[in-house]
mmCIF file with all atom_site columns, C-alpha atoms in Angstrom:
data_model
loop_
_atom_site.group_PDB
_atom_site.id
_atom_site.type_symbol
_atom_site.label_atom_id
_atom_site.label_alt_id
_atom_site.label_comp_id
_atom_site.label_asym_id
_atom_site.label_entity_id
_atom_site.label_seq_id
_atom_site.pdbx_PDB_ins_code
_atom_site.Cartn_x
_atom_site.Cartn_y
_atom_site.Cartn_z
_atom_site.occupancy
_atom_site.B_iso_or_equiv
_atom_site.pdbx_formal_charge
_atom_site.auth_seq_id
_atom_site.auth_comp_id
_atom_site.auth_asym_id
_atom_site.auth_atom_id
_atom_site.pdbx_PDB_model_num
ATOM 1   C CA . HIS N 1 1   ? 0.099  0.245  -0.114  1.00 91.00 ? 1203 HIS N CA 1
ATOM 2   C CA . VAL N 1 2   ? 0.980  3.100  -0.680  1.00 96.00 ? 1204 VAL N CA 1
ATOM 3   C CA . LEU N 1 3   ? 0.302  6.900  0.528   1.00 96.00 ? 1205 LEU N CA 1
ATOM 4   C CA . SER N 1 4   ? 0.085  9.841  -1.985  1.00 97.00 ? 1206 SER N CA 1
ATOM 5   C CA . LEU N 1 5   ? 1.348  12.973 -0.258  1.00 98.00 ? 1207 LEU N CA 1
ATOM 6   C CA . PRO N 1 6   ? -0.356 16.311 -0.709  1.00 97.00 ? 1208 PRO N CA 1
ATOM 7   C CA . ALA N 1 7   ? 1.972  19.227 -1.831  1.00 97.00 ? 1209 ALA N CA 1
ATOM 8   C CA . PHE N 1 8   ? 3.428  21.497 0.553   1.00 97.00 ? 1210 PHE N CA 1
ATOM 9   C CA . ASP N 1 9   ? 1.461  24.987 -0.137  1.00 90.00 ? 1211 ASP N CA 1
ATOM 10  C CA . SER N 1 10  ? 3.901  27.195 1.597   1.00 85.00 ? 1212 SER N CA 1
ATOM 11  C CA . SER N 1 11  ? 1.554  28.310 4.746   1.00 90.00 ? 1213 SER N CA 1
ATOM 12  C CA . PRO N 1 12  ? 2.814  26.217 7.569   1.00 95.00 ? 1214 PRO N CA 1
ATOM 13  C CA . GLY N 1 13  ? 1.287  28.235 10.323  1.00 92.00 ? 1215 GLY N CA 1
ATOM 14  C CA . PRO N 1 14  ? 3.220  29.950 13.426  1.00 94.00 ? 1216 PRO N CA 1
ATOM 15  C CA . ASP N 1 15  ? 6.462  28.551 14.804  1.00 95.00 ? 1217 ASP N CA 1
ATOM 16  C CA . PRO N 1 16  ? 6.660  25.518 12.691  1.00 98.00 ? 1218 PRO N CA 1
ATOM 17  C CA . ILE N 1 17  ? 9.178  22.739 13.007  1.00 98.00 ? 1219 ILE N CA 1
ATOM 18  C CA . PHE N 1 18  ? 10.356 21.491 9.927   1.00 98.00 ? 1220 PHE N CA 1
ATOM 19  C CA . PHE N 1 19  ? 12.529 18.244 8.481   1.00 98.00 ? 1221 PHE N CA 1
ATOM 20  C CA . LEU N 1 20  ? 13.534 17.540 5.375   1.00 97.00 ? 1222 LEU N CA 1
ATOM 21  C CA . GLU N 1 21  ? 13.869 14.231 2.706   1.00 96.00 ? 1223 GLU N CA 1
ATOM 22  C CA . THR N 1 22  ? 15.405 15.029 -0.301  1.00 94.00 ? 1224 THR N CA 1
ATOM 23  C CA . SER N 1 23  ? 16.730 11.643 -1.359  1.00 93.00 ? 1225 SER N CA 1
ATOM 24  C CA . GLY N 1 24  ? 13.423 10.857 -3.353  1.00 94.00 ? 1226 GLY N CA 1
ATOM 25  C CA . ARG N 1 25  ? 13.251 7.401  -1.257  1.00 95.00 ? 1227 ARG N CA 1
ATOM 26  C CA . GLU N 1 26  ? 9.479  6.041  -1.089  1.00 97.00 ? 1228 GLU N CA 1
ATOM 27  C CA . VAL N 1 27  ? 10.179 4.415  2.282   1.00 96.00 ? 1229 VAL N CA 1
ATOM 28  C CA . LEU N 1 28  ? 11.096 6.441  5.496   1.00 97.00 ? 1230 LEU N CA 1
ATOM 29  C CA . LEU N 1 29  ? 13.511 4.588  7.571   1.00 96.00 ? 1231 LEU N CA 1
ATOM 30  C CA . GLY N 1 30  ? 12.915 3.727  11.255  1.00 96.00 ? 1232 GLY N CA 1
ATOM 31  C CA . ARG N 1 31  ? 15.953 6.466  12.467  1.00 96.00 ? 1233 ARG N CA 1
ATOM 32  C CA . GLU N 1 32  ? 13.686 8.971  10.558  1.00 97.00 ? 1234 GLU N CA 1
ATOM 33  C CA . LEU N 1 33  ? 10.080 8.112  12.026  1.00 98.00 ? 1235 LEU N CA 1
ATOM 34  C CA . CYS N 1 34  ? 11.856 8.332  15.358  1.00 98.00 ? 1236 CYS N CA 1
ATOM 35  C CA . SER N 1 35  ? 13.068 11.753 14.782  1.00 98.00 ? 1237 SER N CA 1
ATOM 36  C CA . TYR N 1 36  ? 9.468  12.823 13.628  1.00 98.00 ? 1238 TYR N CA 1
ATOM 37  C CA . GLU N 1 37  ? 7.756  11.363 16.513  1.00 98.00 ? 1239 GLU N CA 1
ATOM 38  C CA . SER N 1 38  ? 10.034 12.732 19.325  1.00 98.00 ? 1240 SER N CA 1
ATOM 39  C CA . ALA N 1 39  ? 9.876  16.117 17.774  1.00 98.00 ? 1241 ALA N CA 1
ATOM 40  C CA . ALA N 1 40  ? 6.372  15.794 17.846  1.00 98.00 ? 1242 ALA N CA 1
ATOM 41  C CA . ARG N 1 41  ? 5.877  14.212 21.099  1.00 98.00 ? 1243 ARG N CA 1
ATOM 42  C CA . ALA N 1 42  ? 7.997  17.169 22.818  1.00 98.00 ? 1244 ALA N CA 1
ATOM 43  C CA . HIS N 1 43  ? 6.101  20.010 20.946  1.00 98.00 ? 1245 HIS N CA 1
ATOM 44  C CA . ARG N 1 44  ? 2.710  18.921 20.972  1.00 97.00 ? 1246 ARG N CA 1
ATOM 45  C CA . ASN N 1 45  ? 1.529  22.518 20.108  1.00 96.00 ? 1247 ASN N CA 1
ATOM 46  C CA . ARG N 1 46  ? 3.329  23.249 17.452  1.00 97.00 ? 1248 ARG N CA 1
ATOM 47  C CA . SER N 1 47  ? 2.926  21.894 13.448  1.00 98.00 ? 1249 SER N CA 1
ATOM 48  C CA . VAL N 1 48  ? 5.752  19.328 12.203  1.00 98.00 ? 1250 VAL N CA 1
ATOM 49  C CA . TRP N 1 49  ? 6.268  19.218 8.735   1.00 98.00 ? 1251 TRP N CA 1
ATOM 50  C CA . VAL N 1 50  ? 8.030  16.393 7.120   1.00 98.00 ? 1252 VAL N CA 1
ATOM 51  C CA . LEU N 1 51  ? 8.910  17.592 3.549   1.00 98.00 ? 1253 LEU N CA 1
ATOM 52  C CA . LEU N 1 52  ? 9.581  14.730 0.896   1.00 98.00 ? 1254 LEU N CA 1
ATOM 53  C CA . THR N 1 53  ? 10.853 15.114 -2.662  1.00 97.00 ? 1255 THR N CA 1
ATOM 54  C CA . SER N 1 54  ? 9.005  11.883 -2.967  1.00 97.00 ? 1256 SER N CA 1
ATOM 55  C CA . ARG N 1 55  ? 5.225  12.164 -4.281  1.00 97.00 ? 1257 ARG N CA 1
ATOM 56  C CA . ARG N 1 56  ? 4.228  9.063  -2.436  1.00 97.00 ? 1258 ARG N CA 1
ATOM 57  C CA . LEU N 1 57  ? 5.205  6.715  0.915   1.00 97.00 ? 1259 LEU N CA 1
ATOM 58  C CA . GLU N 1 58  ? 5.134  3.030  0.995   1.00 97.00 ? 1260 GLU N CA 1
ATOM 59  C CA . LEU N 1 59  ? 2.940  2.509  4.210   1.00 95.00 ? 1261 LEU N CA 1
ATOM 60  C CA . THR N 1 60  ? 4.225  0.713  7.043   1.00 95.00 ? 1262 THR N CA 1
ATOM 61  C CA . PRO N 1 61  ? 3.253  0.188  10.547  1.00 95.00 ? 1263 PRO N CA 1
ATOM 62  C CA . GLU N 1 62  ? 5.498  2.505  11.810  1.00 96.00 ? 1264 GLU N CA 1
ATOM 63  C CA . LEU N 1 63  ? 4.548  5.256  9.356   1.00 97.00 ? 1265 LEU N CA 1
ATOM 64  C CA . ASP N 1 64  ? 1.024  4.664  10.324  1.00 96.00 ? 1266 ASP N CA 1
ATOM 65  C CA . GLN N 1 65  ? 1.956  5.254  14.353  1.00 96.00 ? 1267 GLN N CA 1
ATOM 66  C CA . VAL N 1 66  ? 3.731  8.736  13.369  1.00 97.00 ? 1268 VAL N CA 1
ATOM 67  C CA . ARG N 1 67  ? 0.872  9.808  11.168  1.00 97.00 ? 1269 ARG N CA 1
ATOM 68  C CA . SER N 1 68  ? -1.592 9.210  13.910  1.00 97.00 ? 1270 SER N CA 1
ATOM 69  C CA . LEU N 1 69  ? -0.006 11.908 15.865  1.00 98.00 ? 1271 LEU N CA 1
ATOM 70  C CA . SER N 1 70  ? -2.056 15.105 15.308  1.00 97.00 ? 1272 SER N CA 1
ATOM 71  C CA . ASN N 1 71  ? 0.740  17.870 14.532  1.00 98.00 ? 1273 ASN N CA 1
ATOM 72  C CA . ILE N 1 72  ? 2.475  15.833 12.149  1.00 98.00 ? 1274 ILE N CA 1
ATOM 73  C CA . ASN N 1 73  ? 2.416  16.819 8.548   1.00 98.00 ? 1275 ASN N CA 1
ATOM 74  C CA . LEU N 1 74  ? 3.860  14.940 5.808   1.00 98.00 ? 1276 LEU N CA 1
ATOM 75  C CA . ARG N 1 75  ? 3.977  16.703 2.338   1.00 98.00 ? 1277 ARG N CA 1
ATOM 76  C CA . PHE N 1 76  ? 5.400  16.693 -1.188  1.00 98.00 ? 1278 PHE N CA 1
ATOM 77  C CA . LEU N 1 77  ? 7.877  19.473 -1.505  1.00 98.00 ? 1279 LEU N CA 1
ATOM 78  C CA . ASN N 1 78  ? 8.405  20.468 -5.267  1.00 97.00 ? 1280 ASN N CA 1
ATOM 79  C CA . ILE N 1 79  ? 11.824 22.105 -5.468  1.00 95.00 ? 1281 ILE N CA 1
ATOM 80  C CA . SER N 1 80  ? 11.762 24.081 -8.176  1.00 95.00 ? 1282 SER N CA 1
ATOM 81  C CA . ALA N 1 81  ? 7.935  25.401 -7.213  1.00 96.00 ? 1283 ALA N CA 1
ATOM 82  C CA . TYR N 1 82  ? 9.215  26.072 -3.988  1.00 96.00 ? 1284 TYR N CA 1
ATOM 83  C CA . LEU N 1 83  ? 12.507 27.971 -5.088  1.00 96.00 ? 1285 LEU N CA 1
ATOM 84  C CA . GLU N 1 84  ? 10.235 30.155 -7.751  1.00 96.00 ? 1286 GLU N CA 1
ATOM 85  C CA . GLY N 1 85  ? 10.543 33.893 -7.203  1.00 96.00 ? 1287 GLY N CA 1
ATOM 86  C CA . SER N 1 86  ? 13.280 33.569 -4.300  1.00 96.00 ? 1288 SER N CA 1
ATOM 87  C CA . ILE N 1 87  ? 17.070 34.547 -4.346  1.00 94.00 ? 1289 ILE N CA 1
ATOM 88  C CA . LEU N 1 88  ? 17.735 30.734 -4.936  1.00 94.00 ? 1290 LEU N CA 1
ATOM 89  C CA . GLN N 1 89  ? 15.949 30.459 -8.334  1.00 95.00 ? 1291 GLN N CA 1
ATOM 90  C CA . PRO N 1 90  ? 18.757 31.522 -10.380 1.00 94.00 ? 1292 PRO N CA 1
ATOM 91  C CA . TRP N 1 91  ? 21.114 29.212 -8.740  1.00 91.00 ? 1293 TRP N CA 1
ATOM 92  C CA . TYR N 1 92  ? 19.141 26.561 -9.018  1.00 93.00 ? 1294 TYR N CA 1
ATOM 93  C CA . GLU N 1 93  ? 17.847 26.718 -12.496 1.00 93.00 ? 1295 GLU N CA 1
ATOM 94  C CA . ALA N 1 94  ? 21.968 27.326 -13.804 1.00 93.00 ? 1296 ALA N CA 1
ATOM 95  C CA . SER N 1 95  ? 22.458 23.947 -11.853 1.00 89.00 ? 1297 SER N CA 1
ATOM 96  C CA . LEU N 1 96  ? 25.493 25.130 -10.670 1.00 80.00 ? 1298 LEU N CA 1
ATOM 97  C CA . TRP N 1 97  ? 25.111 23.231 -7.238  1.00 82.00 ? 1299 TRP N CA 1
ATOM 98  C CA . MET N 1 98  ? 24.674 20.093 -9.211  1.00 86.00 ? 1300 MET N CA 1
ATOM 99  C CA . THR N 1 99  ? 28.562 20.117 -10.185 1.00 89.00 ? 1301 THR N CA 1
ATOM 100 C CA . SER N 1 100 ? 29.260 19.368 -6.609  1.00 86.00 ? 1302 SER N CA 1
ATOM 101 C CA . GLU N 1 101 ? 30.048 15.846 -5.653  1.00 89.00 ? 1303 GLU N CA 1
ATOM 102 C CA . TYR N 1 102 ? 28.004 16.768 -2.710  1.00 87.00 ? 1304 TYR N CA 1
ATOM 103 C CA . SER N 1 103 ? 24.940 18.378 -4.669  1.00 88.00 ? 1305 SER N CA 1
ATOM 104 C CA . GLY N 1 104 ? 22.462 16.176 -2.254  1.00 87.00 ? 1306 GLY N CA 1
ATOM 105 C CA . PHE N 1 105 ? 23.280 18.056 0.515   1.00 88.00 ? 1307 PHE N CA 1
ATOM 106 C CA . HIS N 1 106 ? 23.730 21.817 -0.958  1.00 89.00 ? 1308 HIS N CA 1
ATOM 107 C CA . ILE N 1 107 ? 20.211 21.442 -2.081  1.00 92.00 ? 1309 ILE N CA 1
ATOM 108 C CA . SER N 1 108 ? 19.242 20.347 1.303   1.00 94.00 ? 1310 SER N CA 1
ATOM 109 C CA . ASP N 1 109 ? 20.948 23.166 2.744   1.00 94.00 ? 1311 ASP N CA 1
ATOM 110 C CA . ALA N 1 110 ? 19.525 25.862 0.590   1.00 94.00 ? 1312 ALA N CA 1
ATOM 111 C CA . ILE N 1 111 ? 15.811 24.561 1.135   1.00 96.00 ? 1313 ILE N CA 1
ATOM 112 C CA . ARG N 1 112 ? 16.358 24.255 4.896   1.00 96.00 ? 1314 ARG N CA 1
ATOM 113 C CA . LEU N 1 113 ? 17.745 28.124 5.059   1.00 96.00 ? 1315 LEU N CA 1
ATOM 114 C CA . LEU N 1 114 ? 14.809 29.518 2.772   1.00 97.00 ? 1316 LEU N CA 1
ATOM 115 C CA . LEU N 1 115 ? 12.297 27.569 4.797   1.00 97.00 ? 1317 LEU N CA 1
ATOM 116 C CA . LEU N 1 116 ? 13.665 29.397 7.926   1.00 97.00 ? 1318 LEU N CA 1
ATOM 117 C CA . TYR N 1 117 ? 13.817 32.744 6.317   1.00 96.00 ? 1319 TYR N CA 1
ATOM 118 C CA . ASN N 1 118 ? 10.418 32.341 4.775   1.00 96.00 ? 1320 ASN N CA 1
ATOM 119 C CA . HIS N 1 119 ? 8.503  31.140 8.051   1.00 97.00 ? 1321 HIS N CA 1
ATOM 120 C CA . GLY N 1 120 ? 10.848 30.961 10.819  1.00 97.00 ? 1322 GLY N CA 1
ATOM 121 C CA . GLY N 1 121 ? 10.382 27.940 12.882  1.00 98.00 ? 1323 GLY N CA 1
ATOM 122 C CA . LEU N 1 122 ? 12.788 24.946 13.819  1.00 98.00 ? 1324 LEU N CA 1
ATOM 123 C CA . TYR N 1 123 ? 14.638 22.791 11.550  1.00 98.00 ? 1325 TYR N CA 1
ATOM 124 C CA . MET N 1 124 ? 16.235 19.522 12.377  1.00 98.00 ? 1326 MET N CA 1
ATOM 125 C CA . ASP N 1 125 ? 17.998 16.799 10.774  1.00 97.00 ? 1327 ASP N CA 1
ATOM 126 C CA . THR N 1 126 ? 16.086 13.409 10.295  1.00 96.00 ? 1328 THR N CA 1
ATOM 127 C CA . ASP N 1 127 ? 18.511 11.601 12.568  1.00 94.00 ? 1329 ASP N CA 1
ATOM 128 C CA . VAL N 1 128 ? 17.763 14.322 15.511  1.00 95.00 ? 1330 VAL N CA 1
ATOM 129 C CA . ILE N 1 129 ? 16.178 12.760 18.505  1.00 96.00 ? 1331 ILE N CA 1
ATOM 130 C CA . VAL N 1 130 ? 14.428 15.172 20.834  1.00 97.00 ? 1332 VAL N CA 1
ATOM 131 C CA . LEU N 1 131 ? 14.305 14.679 24.342  1.00 97.00 ? 1333 LEU N CA 1
ATOM 132 C CA . ARG N 1 132 ? 12.365 17.527 25.603  1.00 97.00 ? 1334 ARG N CA 1
ATOM 133 C CA . SER N 1 133 ? 10.888 20.863 24.169  1.00 97.00 ? 1335 SER N CA 1
ATOM 134 C CA . LEU N 1 134 ? 13.657 23.122 22.136  1.00 97.00 ? 1336 LEU N CA 1
ATOM 135 C CA . SER N 1 135 ? 10.928 25.713 22.165  1.00 96.00 ? 1337 SER N CA 1
ATOM 136 C CA . GLU N 1 136 ? 12.665 28.163 24.391  1.00 96.00 ? 1338 GLU N CA 1
ATOM 137 C CA . LEU N 1 137 ? 15.544 28.621 21.980  1.00 95.00 ? 1339 LEU N CA 1
ATOM 138 C CA . ARG N 1 138 ? 15.531 31.514 19.816  1.00 95.00 ? 1340 ARG N CA 1
ATOM 139 C CA . ASN N 1 139 ? 17.639 32.462 16.901  1.00 97.00 ? 1341 ASN N CA 1
ATOM 140 C CA . ALA N 1 140 ? 20.169 29.441 17.458  1.00 95.00 ? 1342 ALA N CA 1
ATOM 141 C CA . ILE N 1 141 ? 22.416 27.216 15.666  1.00 93.00 ? 1343 ILE N CA 1
ATOM 142 C CA . GLY N 1 142 ? 23.397 23.652 16.602  1.00 89.00 ? 1344 GLY N CA 1
ATOM 143 C CA . ARG N 1 143 ? 26.724 22.644 17.754  1.00 82.00 ? 1345 ARG N CA 1
ATOM 144 C CA . GLN N 1 144 ? 28.331 19.554 16.915  1.00 76.00 ? 1346 GLN N CA 1
ATOM 145 C CA . TRP N 1 145 ? 31.184 18.305 19.624  1.00 74.00 ? 1347 TRP N CA 1
ATOM 146 C CA . LEU N 1 146 ? 33.097 16.118 17.006  1.00 67.00 ? 1348 LEU N CA 1
ATOM 147 C CA . LEU N 1 147 ? 34.431 18.888 15.184  1.00 61.00 ? 1349 LEU N CA 1
ATOM 148 C CA . PRO N 1 148 ? 37.819 19.986 16.262  1.00 67.00 ? 1350 PRO N CA 1
ATOM 149 C CA . ILE N 1 149 ? 37.232 23.787 15.035  1.00 70.00 ? 1351 ILE N CA 1
ATOM 150 C CA . LEU N 1 150 ? 34.314 25.713 14.515  1.00 69.00 ? 1352 LEU N CA 1
ATOM 151 C CA . PRO N 1 151 ? 31.844 23.249 15.835  1.00 76.00 ? 1353 PRO N CA 1
ATOM 152 C CA . LEU N 1 152 ? 28.844 25.118 14.332  1.00 80.00 ? 1354 LEU N CA 1
ATOM 153 C CA . ASN N 1 153 ? 26.443 22.798 12.399  1.00 84.00 ? 1355 ASN N CA 1
ATOM 154 C CA . ASN N 1 154 ? 23.017 23.372 10.460  1.00 90.00 ? 1356 ASN N CA 1
ATOM 155 C CA . ALA N 1 155 ? 21.658 20.168 11.516  1.00 93.00 ? 1357 ALA N CA 1
ATOM 156 C CA . VAL N 1 156 ? 19.430 21.995 14.563  1.00 96.00 ? 1358 VAL N CA 1
ATOM 157 C CA . MET N 1 157 ? 18.616 25.758 13.796  1.00 97.00 ? 1359 MET N CA 1
ATOM 158 C CA . THR N 1 158 ? 15.489 27.772 14.781  1.00 97.00 ? 1360 THR N CA 1
ATOM 159 C CA . PHE N 1 159 ? 15.290 31.426 14.114  1.00 97.00 ? 1361 PHE N CA 1
ATOM 160 C CA . ASP N 1 160 ? 12.378 33.751 14.312  1.00 96.00 ? 1362 ASP N CA 1
ATOM 161 C CA . LYS N 1 161 ? 10.605 34.596 10.993  1.00 91.00 ? 1363 LYS N CA 1
#
């Protein structure tokens, strides 16, 4: 069984939480589902937006469990449509980002920054497990202690609109 995803309409409401899955896969991994669920449970009063570049997902019992949470929103993100009219549109259309061996990372980085610029809110990578609410954080970027220099990391970012 397959779930067809509605399109992201660019109006996520106040103080959204965003996740991106830009590989185009039609199956979500257990680790990703745990990440979405932990964010939704720690932030019951905020909408959690899981934006995917796949138009559909394979239905699994684990996905059904996550979908049962009232603040989870799974949506298809049409990258070219979302970037249309933004400062990133010329960069995207020129396909300059595709010349890098890290093109998937670059497009994901660009979209997460544009989401926060357009809507504000919290962005997290799909391997982040939330243990308690992050709602008190404002205009912050995550830190990663594994790096020896400048341990800033865009896996967790929150910005006001």
